[in-house]
Amino acid sequence: MPGQPNHVPVQVWYTLKRARGTAFGDRPLPGGTVQLYEPDSSGRVQLIGEAAIDHTAPGRDLRVQSGDAFDVTAERVQTDYNQETIPPPRRGVPARQRVTAAYKVTITNAKAEAVTVDVREARFGVWRIVDSSVPAEKISATEMRFRVSVPASGEAVLTYTVQIES
């Protein structure tokens, strides 16, 4: 049974590469607050966000979240759902359940340039992606990622189906 659209936040993340053999990469970074700056259209540097970081060892890249985007939005809706009982392989073993669910994520980009959005979904149990419009990447036992390219002043749609057994 399809669900109602759910507006989900689009977080803005920056990855700062800290290669060994460089002044920035060879130093440990203490935990604390970092400020992120970016030049505006006239070249003046503007504060775009602040974030807390943990202690970071030399040579380790730094991922920093600077807040939620206001010009990139996402809407997620469950488009299908099915639950079925899987017969036990032998007597005395309980039957298992298989849930198949389909989702549609619509990402809208109001920026004048294209963006790439990582759509991350968490799942528990034994799961697998059985169909998707964008290749899925399993990044841990409980998390998958879809990298979606969204054109400037446009939108992109991700559809996928996941199967979960318990």
Tab-separated table of N, CA and C in Angstrom:
chain	number	residue	atom	x	y	z
A	1	MET	N	0.823	-1.166	0.000
A	1	MET	CA	0.000	0.000	0.000
A	1	MET	C	0.880	1.247	0.000
A	2	PRO	N	0.735	2.097	-0.984
A	2	PRO	CA	1.560	3.284	-1.097
A	2	PRO	C	1.359	4.219	0.090
A	3	GLY	N	2.420	4.963	0.403
A	3	GLY	CA	2.370	5.902	1.518
A	3	GLY	C	2.262	7.341	1.049
A	4	GLN	N	2.232	8.222	2.010
A	4	GLN	CA	2.191	9.652	1.733
A	4	GLN	C	3.608	10.163	1.498
A	5	PRO	N	3.768	11.204	0.662
A	5	PRO	CA	5.102	11.782	0.461
A	5	PRO	C	5.673	12.279	1.786
A	6	ASN	N	6.947	12.074	1.954
A	6	ASN	CA	7.644	12.476	3.156
A	6	ASN	C	8.802	13.383	2.743
A	7	HIS	N	8.777	14.632	3.173
A	7	HIS	CA	9.872	15.544	2.864
A	7	HIS	C	11.028	15.217	3.795
A	8	VAL	N	12.176	14.949	3.215
A	8	VAL	CA	13.350	14.588	4.001
A	8	VAL	C	14.421	15.659	3.825
A	9	PRO	N	15.184	15.930	4.886
A	9	PRO	CA	16.221	16.961	4.771
A	9	PRO	C	17.360	16.504	3.868
A	10	VAL	N	17.909	17.437	3.141
A	10	VAL	CA	19.096	17.187	2.331
A	10	VAL	C	20.242	17.883	3.054
A	11	GLN	N	21.122	17.084	3.635
A	11	GLN	CA	22.231	17.638	4.397
A	11	GLN	C	23.379	17.992	3.461
A	12	VAL	N	24.101	19.052	3.814
A	12	VAL	CA	25.272	19.481	3.046
A	12	VAL	C	26.514	18.994	3.780
A	13	TRP	N	27.324	18.177	3.084
A	13	TRP	CA	28.555	17.629	3.648
A	13	TRP	C	29.734	18.061	2.796
A	14	TYR	N	30.847	18.318	3.443
A	14	TYR	CA	32.109	18.617	2.759
A	14	TYR	C	33.129	17.586	3.216
A	15	THR	N	33.935	17.097	2.275
A	15	THR	CA	35.033	16.202	2.610
A	15	THR	C	36.329	16.947	2.334
A	16	LEU	N	37.133	17.107	3.365
A	16	LEU	CA	38.426	17.775	3.237
A	16	LEU	C	39.495	16.689	3.165
A	17	LYS	N	40.169	16.605	2.024
A	17	LYS	CA	41.208	15.598	1.808
A	17	LYS	C	42.462	16.023	2.554
A	18	ARG	N	43.042	15.091	3.305
A	18	ARG	CA	44.216	15.386	4.117
A	18	ARG	C	45.315	14.382	3.793
A	19	ALA	N	45.926	14.541	2.654
A	19	ALA	CA	46.951	13.599	2.191
A	19	ALA	C	48.228	13.726	3.014
A	20	ARG	N	48.831	12.567	3.309
A	20	ARG	CA	50.140	12.564	3.981
A	20	ARG	C	51.155	13.272	3.086
A	21	GLY	N	52.143	13.882	3.713
A	21	GLY	CA	53.167	14.593	2.950
A	21	GLY	C	52.790	16.039	2.670
A	22	THR	N	51.683	16.491	3.225
A	22	THR	CA	51.273	17.894	3.079
A	22	THR	C	51.167	18.499	4.475
A	23	ALA	N	51.299	19.816	4.570
A	23	ALA	CA	51.216	20.485	5.870
A	23	ALA	C	49.862	20.222	6.539
A	24	PHE	N	48.791	20.163	5.753
A	24	PHE	CA	47.458	19.940	6.308
A	24	PHE	C	47.234	18.474	6.682
A	25	GLY	N	47.853	17.569	5.939
A	25	GLY	CA	47.626	16.146	6.172
A	25	GLY	C	48.496	15.535	7.238
A	26	ASP	N	49.666	16.131	7.506
A	26	ASP	CA	50.598	15.552	8.466
A	26	ASP	C	50.330	15.950	9.909
A	27	ARG	N	49.348	16.781	10.146
A	27	ARG	CA	49.059	17.250	11.497
A	27	ARG	C	47.764	16.611	12.027
A	28	PRO	N	47.753	16.275	13.314
A	28	PRO	CA	46.473	15.852	13.909
A	28	PRO	C	45.597	17.097	14.090
A	29	LEU	N	44.305	16.914	14.010
A	29	LEU	CA	43.391	18.032	14.245
A	29	LEU	C	42.644	17.780	15.555
A	30	PRO	N	42.648	18.771	16.450
A	30	PRO	CA	41.904	18.590	17.696
A	30	PRO	C	40.404	18.725	17.444
A	31	GLY	N	39.615	18.063	18.257
A	31	GLY	CA	38.167	18.212	18.159
A	31	GLY	C	37.765	19.634	18.496
A	32	GLY	N	36.661	20.072	17.941
A	32	GLY	CA	36.183	21.427	18.213
A	32	GLY	C	35.261	21.893	17.107
A	33	THR	N	35.146	23.195	16.984
A	33	THR	CA	34.274	23.795	15.982
A	33	THR	C	35.095	24.298	14.809
A	34	VAL	N	34.648	23.976	13.601
A	34	VAL	CA	35.280	24.511	12.398
A	34	VAL	C	34.266	25.413	11.703
A	35	GLN	N	34.770	26.415	11.032
A	35	GLN	CA	33.922	27.304	10.246
A	35	GLN	C	34.243	27.092	8.780
A	36	LEU	N	33.205	27.097	7.948
A	36	LEU	CA	33.359	26.893	6.517
A	36	LEU	C	33.063	28.202	5.796
A	37	TYR	N	33.952	28.568	4.881
A	37	TYR	CA	33.803	29.802	4.120
A	37	TYR	C	33.808	29.492	2.632
A	38	GLU	N	33.144	30.350	1.863
A	38	GLU	CA	33.084	30.184	0.414
A	38	GLU	C	32.991	31.571	-0.214
A	39	PRO	N	33.682	31.782	-1.340
A	39	PRO	CA	33.570	33.102	-1.979
A	39	PRO	C	32.189	33.294	-2.616
A	40	ASP	N	31.656	34.525	-2.504
A	40	ASP	CA	30.378	34.814	-3.159
A	40	ASP	C	30.644	35.230	-4.602
A	41	SER	N	29.612	35.677	-5.312
A	41	SER	CA	29.750	35.993	-6.741
A	41	SER	C	30.725	37.140	-7.005
A	42	SER	N	30.966	37.976	-6.006
A	42	SER	CA	31.923	39.072	-6.208
A	42	SER	C	33.301	38.736	-5.655
A	43	GLY	N	33.491	37.512	-5.161
A	43	GLY	CA	34.805	37.083	-4.692
A	43	GLY	C	35.043	37.303	-3.207
A	44	ARG	N	34.090	37.901	-2.505
A	44	ARG	CA	34.244	38.100	-1.059
A	44	ARG	C	33.964	36.783	-0.352
A	45	VAL	N	34.777	36.474	0.648
A	45	VAL	CA	34.628	35.231	1.394
A	45	VAL	C	33.488	35.388	2.397
A	46	GLN	N	32.557	34.434	2.361
A	46	GLN	CA	31.380	34.463	3.232
A	46	GLN	C	31.336	33.199	4.084
A	47	LEU	N	30.931	33.355	5.348
A	47	LEU	CA	30.727	32.211	6.229
A	47	LEU	C	29.502	31.444	5.742
A	48	ILE	N	29.654	30.137	5.485
A	48	ILE	CA	28.516	29.343	5.012
A	48	ILE	C	28.058	28.304	6.033
A	49	GLY	N	28.820	28.133	7.119
A	49	GLY	CA	28.384	27.183	8.128
A	49	GLY	C	29.448	26.901	9.163
A	50	GLU	N	29.004	26.266	10.229
A	50	GLU	CA	29.887	25.811	11.293
A	50	GLU	C	29.544	24.368	11.599
A	51	ALA	N	30.544	23.632	12.066
A	51	ALA	CA	30.304	22.234	12.413
A	51	ALA	C	31.277	21.801	13.493
A	52	ALA	N	30.868	20.820	14.277
A	52	ALA	CA	31.743	20.231	15.279
A	52	ALA	C	32.470	19.051	14.651
A	53	ILE	N	33.757	18.912	14.975
A	53	ILE	CA	34.535	17.768	14.492
A	53	ILE	C	35.121	17.022	15.685
A	54	ASP	N	35.389	15.734	15.480
A	54	ASP	CA	36.081	14.930	16.480
A	54	ASP	C	37.575	15.082	16.270
A	55	HIS	N	38.350	14.599	17.234
A	55	HIS	CA	39.800	14.559	17.051
A	55	HIS	C	40.069	13.737	15.798
A	56	THR	N	40.960	14.211	14.942
A	56	THR	CA	41.224	13.548	13.663
A	56	THR	C	42.720	13.286	13.526
A	57	ALA	N	43.069	12.044	13.286
A	57	ALA	CA	44.472	11.644	13.172
A	57	ALA	C	45.092	12.181	11.884
A	58	PRO	N	46.422	12.319	11.848
A	58	PRO	CA	47.095	12.756	10.626
A	58	PRO	C	46.760	11.841	9.456
A	59	GLY	N	46.585	12.414	8.292
A	59	GLY	CA	46.329	11.653	7.076
A	59	GLY	C	44.887	11.206	6.908
A	60	ARG	N	44.032	11.423	7.890
A	60	ARG	CA	42.629	11.016	7.793
A	60	ARG	C	41.803	12.159	7.206
A	61	ASP	N	40.970	11.841	6.208
A	61	ASP	CA	40.085	12.847	5.631
A	61	ASP	C	39.082	13.300	6.679
A	62	LEU	N	38.579	14.499	6.493
A	62	LEU	CA	37.652	15.097	7.440
A	62	LEU	C	36.319	15.315	6.750
A	63	ARG	N	35.241	14.713	7.279
A	63	ARG	CA	33.885	14.932	6.759
A	63	ARG	C	33.177	15.879	7.695
A	64	VAL	N	32.638	16.952	7.114
A	64	VAL	CA	32.005	17.991	7.918
A	64	VAL	C	30.609	18.257	7.376
A	65	GLN	N	29.619	18.230	8.268
A	65	GLN	CA	28.253	18.570	7.862
A	65	GLN	C	27.993	20.015	8.232
A	66	SER	N	27.541	20.808	7.249
A	66	SER	CA	27.350	22.236	7.508
A	66	SER	C	25.887	22.638	7.625
A	67	GLY	N	24.990	21.675	7.736
A	67	GLY	CA	23.572	22.003	7.889
A	67	GLY	C	22.755	21.403	6.763
A	68	ASP	N	21.506	21.827	6.686
A	68	ASP	CA	20.591	21.348	5.652
A	68	ASP	C	20.563	22.318	4.485
A	69	ALA	N	20.438	21.784	3.285
A	69	ALA	CA	20.346	22.614	2.080
A	69	ALA	C	18.962	23.241	2.014
A	70	PHE	N	18.885	24.432	1.478
A	70	PHE	CA	17.580	25.061	1.268
A	70	PHE	C	17.237	25.116	-0.212
A	71	ASP	N	18.232	24.911	-1.069
A	71	ASP	CA	18.006	24.978	-2.507
A	71	ASP	C	18.015	23.600	-3.176
A	72	VAL	N	18.209	22.554	-2.383
A	72	VAL	CA	18.090	21.175	-2.854
A	72	VAL	C	17.147	20.478	-1.869
A	73	THR	N	16.052	19.931	-2.390
A	73	THR	CA	15.054	19.303	-1.523
A	73	THR	C	14.774	17.882	-2.001
A	74	ALA	N	14.247	17.075	-1.093
A	74	ALA	CA	13.928	15.689	-1.438
A	74	ALA	C	12.578	15.313	-0.860
A	75	GLU	N	11.866	14.513	-1.634
A	75	GLU	CA	10.582	13.980	-1.201
A	75	GLU	C	10.622	12.474	-1.430
A	76	ARG	N	10.292	11.706	-0.387
A	76	ARG	CA	10.372	10.246	-0.440
A	76	ARG	C	8.990	9.670	-0.188
A	77	VAL	N	8.603	8.708	-1.013
A	77	VAL	CA	7.307	8.059	-0.840
A	77	VAL	C	7.456	6.552	-1.076
A	78	GLN	N	6.764	5.779	-0.244
A	78	GLN	CA	6.727	4.332	-0.455
A	78	GLN	C	5.640	4.066	-1.492
A	79	THR	N	6.010	3.430	-2.600
A	79	THR	CA	5.065	3.229	-3.700
A	79	THR	C	4.441	1.841	-3.728
A	80	ASP	N	5.038	0.877	-3.009
A	80	ASP	CA	4.481	-0.470	-2.985
A	80	ASP	C	5.000	-1.189	-1.749
A	81	TYR	N	4.216	-2.162	-1.287
A	81	TYR	CA	4.598	-2.936	-0.106
A	81	TYR	C	3.933	-4.300	-0.194
A	82	ASN	N	4.710	-5.352	0.058
A	82	ASN	CA	4.165	-6.703	0.030
A	82	ASN	C	4.870	-7.525	1.100
A	83	GLN	N	4.085	-8.282	1.872
A	83	GLN	CA	4.655	-9.158	2.895
A	83	GLN	C	4.172	-10.565	2.626
A	84	GLU	N	5.109	-11.524	2.652
A	84	GLU	CA	4.742	-12.913	2.408
A	84	GLU	C	5.487	-13.821	3.372
A	85	THR	N	4.909	-14.969	3.631
A	85	THR	CA	5.528	-15.965	4.496
A	85	THR	C	6.334	-16.920	3.625
A	86	ILE	N	7.554	-17.182	4.036
A	86	ILE	CA	8.418	-18.137	3.338
A	86	ILE	C	8.321	-19.460	4.094
A	87	PRO	N	7.943	-20.533	3.406
A	87	PRO	CA	7.815	-21.828	4.098
A	87	PRO	C	9.151	-22.237	4.721
A	88	PRO	N	9.095	-22.905	5.875
A	88	PRO	CA	10.350	-23.334	6.513
A	88	PRO	C	11.049	-24.395	5.669
A	89	PRO	N	12.387	-24.437	5.711
A	89	PRO	CA	13.125	-25.435	4.920
A	89	PRO	C	12.909	-26.857	5.423
A	90	ARG	N	12.556	-27.008	6.716
A	90	ARG	CA	12.291	-28.340	7.283
A	90	ARG	C	11.382	-28.191	8.505
A	91	ARG	N	10.833	-29.299	8.931
A	91	ARG	CA	9.928	-29.289	10.094
A	91	ARG	C	10.669	-28.822	11.341
A	92	GLY	N	9.948	-28.102	12.188
A	92	GLY	CA	10.540	-27.656	13.444
A	92	GLY	C	11.256	-26.315	13.335
A	93	VAL	N	11.402	-25.826	12.131
A	93	VAL	CA	12.043	-24.520	11.920
A	93	VAL	C	10.925	-23.518	11.642
A	94	PRO	N	10.946	-22.371	12.320
A	94	PRO	CA	9.854	-21.415	12.099
A	94	PRO	C	9.887	-20.826	10.679
A	95	ALA	N	8.703	-20.476	10.208
A	95	ALA	CA	8.603	-19.812	8.897
A	95	ALA	C	9.231	-18.422	8.999
A	96	ARG	N	9.687	-17.907	7.865
A	96	ARG	CA	10.278	-16.565	7.829
A	96	ARG	C	9.357	-15.645	7.049
A	97	GLN	N	9.588	-14.359	7.211
A	97	GLN	CA	8.811	-13.344	6.508
A	97	GLN	C	9.689	-12.648	5.491
A	98	ARG	N	9.129	-12.369	4.319
A	98	ARG	CA	9.823	-11.594	3.293
A	98	ARG	C	8.962	-10.364	3.001
A	99	VAL	N	9.573	-9.206	3.152
A	99	VAL	CA	8.915	-7.942	2.843
A	99	VAL	C	9.583	-7.364	1.611
A	100	THR	N	8.774	-6.977	0.640
A	100	THR	CA	9.268	-6.290	-0.552
A	100	THR	C	8.625	-4.912	-0.568
A	101	ALA	N	9.452	-3.873	-0.598
A	101	ALA	CA	8.942	-2.502	-0.568
A	101	ALA	C	9.617	-1.690	-1.667
A	102	ALA	N	8.835	-0.838	-2.311
A	102	ALA	CA	9.350	0.021	-3.381
A	102	ALA	C	9.241	1.480	-2.949
A	103	TYR	N	10.221	2.276	-3.352
A	103	TYR	CA	10.275	3.679	-2.964
A	103	TYR	C	10.587	4.555	-4.179
A	104	LYS	N	10.150	5.798	-4.069
A	104	LYS	CA	10.446	6.822	-5.080
A	104	LYS	C	10.944	8.050	-4.336
A	105	VAL	N	12.147	8.517	-4.705
A	105	VAL	CA	12.720	9.711	-4.098
A	105	VAL	C	12.893	10.744	-5.209
A	106	THR	N	12.215	11.884	-5.066
A	106	THR	CA	12.305	12.966	-6.042
A	106	THR	C	13.162	14.068	-5.444
A	107	ILE	N	14.250	14.393	-6.127
A	107	ILE	CA	15.181	15.423	-5.650
A	107	ILE	C	15.081	16.616	-6.585
A	108	THR	N	14.848	17.784	-6.007
A	108	THR	CA	14.717	19.021	-6.781
A	108	THR	C	15.895	19.926	-6.471
A	109	ASN	N	16.495	20.474	-7.513
A	109	ASN	CA	17.668	21.332	-7.394
A	109	ASN	C	17.330	22.722	-7.925
A	110	ALA	N	17.339	23.730	-7.057
A	110	ALA	CA	17.078	25.113	-7.467
A	110	ALA	C	18.369	25.865	-7.785
A	111	LYS	N	19.511	25.210	-7.651
A	111	LYS	CA	20.801	25.861	-7.932
A	111	LYS	C	21.009	26.039	-9.435
A	112	ALA	N	21.895	26.949	-9.762
A	112	ALA	CA	22.234	27.200	-11.162
A	112	ALA	C	23.255	26.196	-11.687
A	113	GLU	N	23.747	25.309	-10.822
A	113	GLU	CA	24.675	24.268	-11.259
A	113	GLU	C	24.162	22.906	-10.816
A	114	ALA	N	24.598	21.878	-11.526
A	114	ALA	CA	24.203	20.507	-11.215
A	114	ALA	C	24.814	20.088	-9.879
A	115	VAL	N	24.155	19.159	-9.188
A	115	VAL	CA	24.660	18.630	-7.925
A	115	VAL	C	24.561	17.109	-7.943
A	116	THR	N	25.353	16.472	-7.093
A	116	THR	CA	25.244	15.038	-6.867
A	116	THR	C	24.790	14.851	-5.432
A	117	VAL	N	23.716	14.093	-5.249
A	117	VAL	CA	23.145	13.867	-3.926
A	117	VAL	C	23.307	12.393	-3.578
A	118	ASP	N	23.844	12.123	-2.400
A	118	ASP	CA	23.910	10.755	-1.881
A	118	ASP	C	22.621	10.489	-1.119
A	119	VAL	N	21.825	9.558	-1.615
A	119	VAL	CA	20.622	9.139	-0.911
A	119	VAL	C	21.023	7.920	-0.095
A	120	ARG	N	20.930	8.046	1.225
A	120	ARG	CA	21.310	6.958	2.124
A	120	ARG	C	20.070	6.398	2.786
A	121	GLU	N	19.996	5.079	2.810
A	121	GLU	CA	18.868	4.386	3.416
A	121	GLU	C	19.409	3.334	4.378
A	122	ALA	N	18.796	3.223	5.543
A	122	ALA	CA	19.189	2.219	6.537
A	122	ALA	C	18.183	1.083	6.537
A	123	ARG	N	18.666	-0.143	6.586
A	123	ARG	CA	17.831	-1.346	6.632
A	123	ARG	C	18.442	-2.315	7.623
A	124	PHE	N	17.579	-3.065	8.302
A	124	PHE	CA	18.054	-4.066	9.247
A	124	PHE	C	17.594	-5.434	8.774
A	125	GLY	N	18.254	-6.465	9.244
A	125	GLY	CA	17.936	-7.818	8.814
A	125	GLY	C	18.712	-8.170	7.559
A	126	VAL	N	18.251	-9.206	6.885
A	126	VAL	CA	18.882	-9.633	5.635
A	126	VAL	C	18.149	-8.918	4.507
A	127	TRP	N	18.845	-8.023	3.822
A	127	TRP	CA	18.202	-7.224	2.792
A	127	TRP	C	19.033	-7.200	1.521
A	128	ARG	N	18.337	-6.898	0.413
A	128	ARG	CA	19.024	-6.718	-0.861
A	128	ARG	C	18.166	-5.824	-1.748
A	129	ILE	N	18.841	-5.086	-2.608
A	129	ILE	CA	18.155	-4.251	-3.592
A	129	ILE	C	17.854	-5.146	-4.787
A	130	VAL	N	16.587	-5.252	-5.168
A	130	VAL	CA	16.222	-6.121	-6.282
A	130	VAL	C	16.011	-5.329	-7.575
A	131	ASP	N	15.850	-4.014	-7.468
A	131	ASP	CA	15.681	-3.172	-8.650
A	131	ASP	C	15.961	-1.731	-8.258
A	132	SER	N	16.652	-0.988	-9.118
A	132	SER	CA	16.875	0.435	-8.845
A	132	SER	C	17.214	1.169	-10.131
A	133	SER	N	16.797	2.435	-10.181
A	133	SER	CA	17.056	3.268	-11.350
A	133	SER	C	18.473	3.840	-11.335
A	134	VAL	N	19.120	3.811	-10.185
A	134	VAL	CA	20.506	4.263	-10.001
A	134	VAL	C	21.212	3.139	-9.250
A	135	PRO	N	22.433	2.775	-9.633
A	135	PRO	CA	23.119	1.680	-8.941
A	135	PRO	C	23.216	1.926	-7.434
A	136	ALA	N	22.962	0.881	-6.663
A	136	ALA	CA	23.057	0.950	-5.202
A	136	ALA	C	24.442	0.496	-4.768
A	137	GLU	N	24.923	1.104	-3.702
A	137	GLU	CA	26.199	0.711	-3.115
A	137	GLU	C	25.938	0.344	-1.654
A	138	LYS	N	26.287	-0.879	-1.286
A	138	LYS	CA	26.127	-1.309	0.103
A	138	LYS	C	27.343	-0.807	0.862
A	139	ILE	N	27.144	0.159	1.780
A	139	ILE	CA	28.290	0.739	2.472
A	139	ILE	C	28.504	0.156	3.864
A	140	SER	N	27.523	-0.602	4.355
A	140	SER	CA	27.684	-1.348	5.603
A	140	SER	C	26.584	-2.409	5.647
A	141	ALA	N	26.557	-3.179	6.714
A	141	ALA	CA	25.541	-4.221	6.845
A	141	ALA	C	24.138	-3.623	6.955
A	142	THR	N	24.057	-2.351	7.353
A	142	THR	CA	22.741	-1.739	7.565
A	142	THR	C	22.477	-0.519	6.691
A	143	GLU	N	23.406	-0.141	5.827
A	143	GLU	CA	23.215	1.094	5.066
A	143	GLU	C	23.583	0.936	3.596
A	144	MET	N	22.756	1.548	2.745
A	144	MET	CA	23.010	1.584	1.306
A	144	MET	C	23.053	3.037	0.863
A	145	ARG	N	23.700	3.257	-0.287
A	145	ARG	CA	23.813	4.614	-0.830
A	145	ARG	C	23.545	4.577	-2.324
A	146	PHE	N	22.795	5.574	-2.774
A	146	PHE	CA	22.570	5.804	-4.197
A	146	PHE	C	23.134	7.186	-4.506
A	147	ARG	N	23.980	7.311	-5.527
A	147	ARG	CA	24.506	8.610	-5.940
A	147	ARG	C	23.658	9.105	-7.098
A	148	VAL	N	22.921	10.196	-6.872
A	148	VAL	CA	21.971	10.706	-7.849
A	148	VAL	C	22.448	12.051	-8.376
A	149	SER	N	22.624	12.149	-9.692
A	149	SER	CA	22.988	13.419	-10.337
A	149	SER	C	21.706	14.193	-10.621
A	150	VAL	N	21.683	15.447	-10.193
A	150	VAL	CA	20.504	16.283	-10.364
A	150	VAL	C	20.907	17.498	-11.196
A	151	PRO	N	20.253	17.727	-12.342
A	151	PRO	CA	20.646	18.847	-13.205
A	151	PRO	C	20.352	20.200	-12.559
A	152	ALA	N	21.038	21.219	-13.053
A	152	ALA	CA	20.796	22.584	-12.595
A	152	ALA	C	19.341	22.956	-12.850
A	153	SER	N	18.731	23.606	-11.890
A	153	SER	CA	17.333	24.048	-11.984
A	153	SER	C	16.408	22.930	-12.466
A	154	GLY	N	16.634	21.728	-11.964
A	154	GLY	CA	15.836	20.589	-12.420
A	154	GLY	C	15.595	19.600	-11.305
A	155	GLU	N	15.182	18.398	-11.697
A	155	GLU	CA	14.945	17.351	-10.713
A	155	GLU	C	15.369	16.005	-11.259
A	156	ALA	N	15.575	15.080	-10.347
A	156	ALA	CA	15.909	13.702	-10.694
A	156	ALA	C	15.070	12.796	-9.808
A	157	VAL	N	14.742	11.624	-10.334
A	157	VAL	CA	13.920	10.673	-9.589
A	157	VAL	C	14.696	9.364	-9.426
A	158	LEU	N	14.783	8.912	-8.194
A	158	LEU	CA	15.365	7.617	-7.866
A	158	LEU	C	14.217	6.686	-7.511
A	159	THR	N	14.191	5.511	-8.124
A	159	THR	CA	13.236	4.486	-7.728
A	159	THR	C	14.029	3.239	-7.359
A	160	TYR	N	13.595	2.556	-6.328
A	160	TYR	CA	14.263	1.306	-5.966
A	160	TYR	C	13.319	0.397	-5.196
A	161	THR	N	13.624	-0.895	-5.251
A	161	THR	CA	12.867	-1.900	-4.528
A	161	THR	C	13.828	-2.686	-3.659
A	162	VAL	N	13.471	-2.847	-2.401
A	162	VAL	CA	14.314	-3.574	-1.442
A	162	VAL	C	13.517	-4.769	-0.933
A	163	GLN	N	14.234	-5.873	-0.713
A	163	GLN	CA	13.626	-7.085	-0.185
A	163	GLN	C	14.314	-7.407	1.124
A	164	ILE	N	13.510	-7.613	2.184
A	164	ILE	CA	14.029	-7.846	3.517
A	164	ILE	C	13.447	-9.157	4.042
A	165	GLU	N	14.321	-10.025	4.576
A	165	GLU	CA	13.856	-11.282	5.147
A	165	GLU	C	14.146	-11.294	6.641
A	166	SER	N	13.190	-11.803	7.387
A	166	SER	CA	13.389	-11.922	8.844
A	166	SER	C	12.736	-13.193	9.348
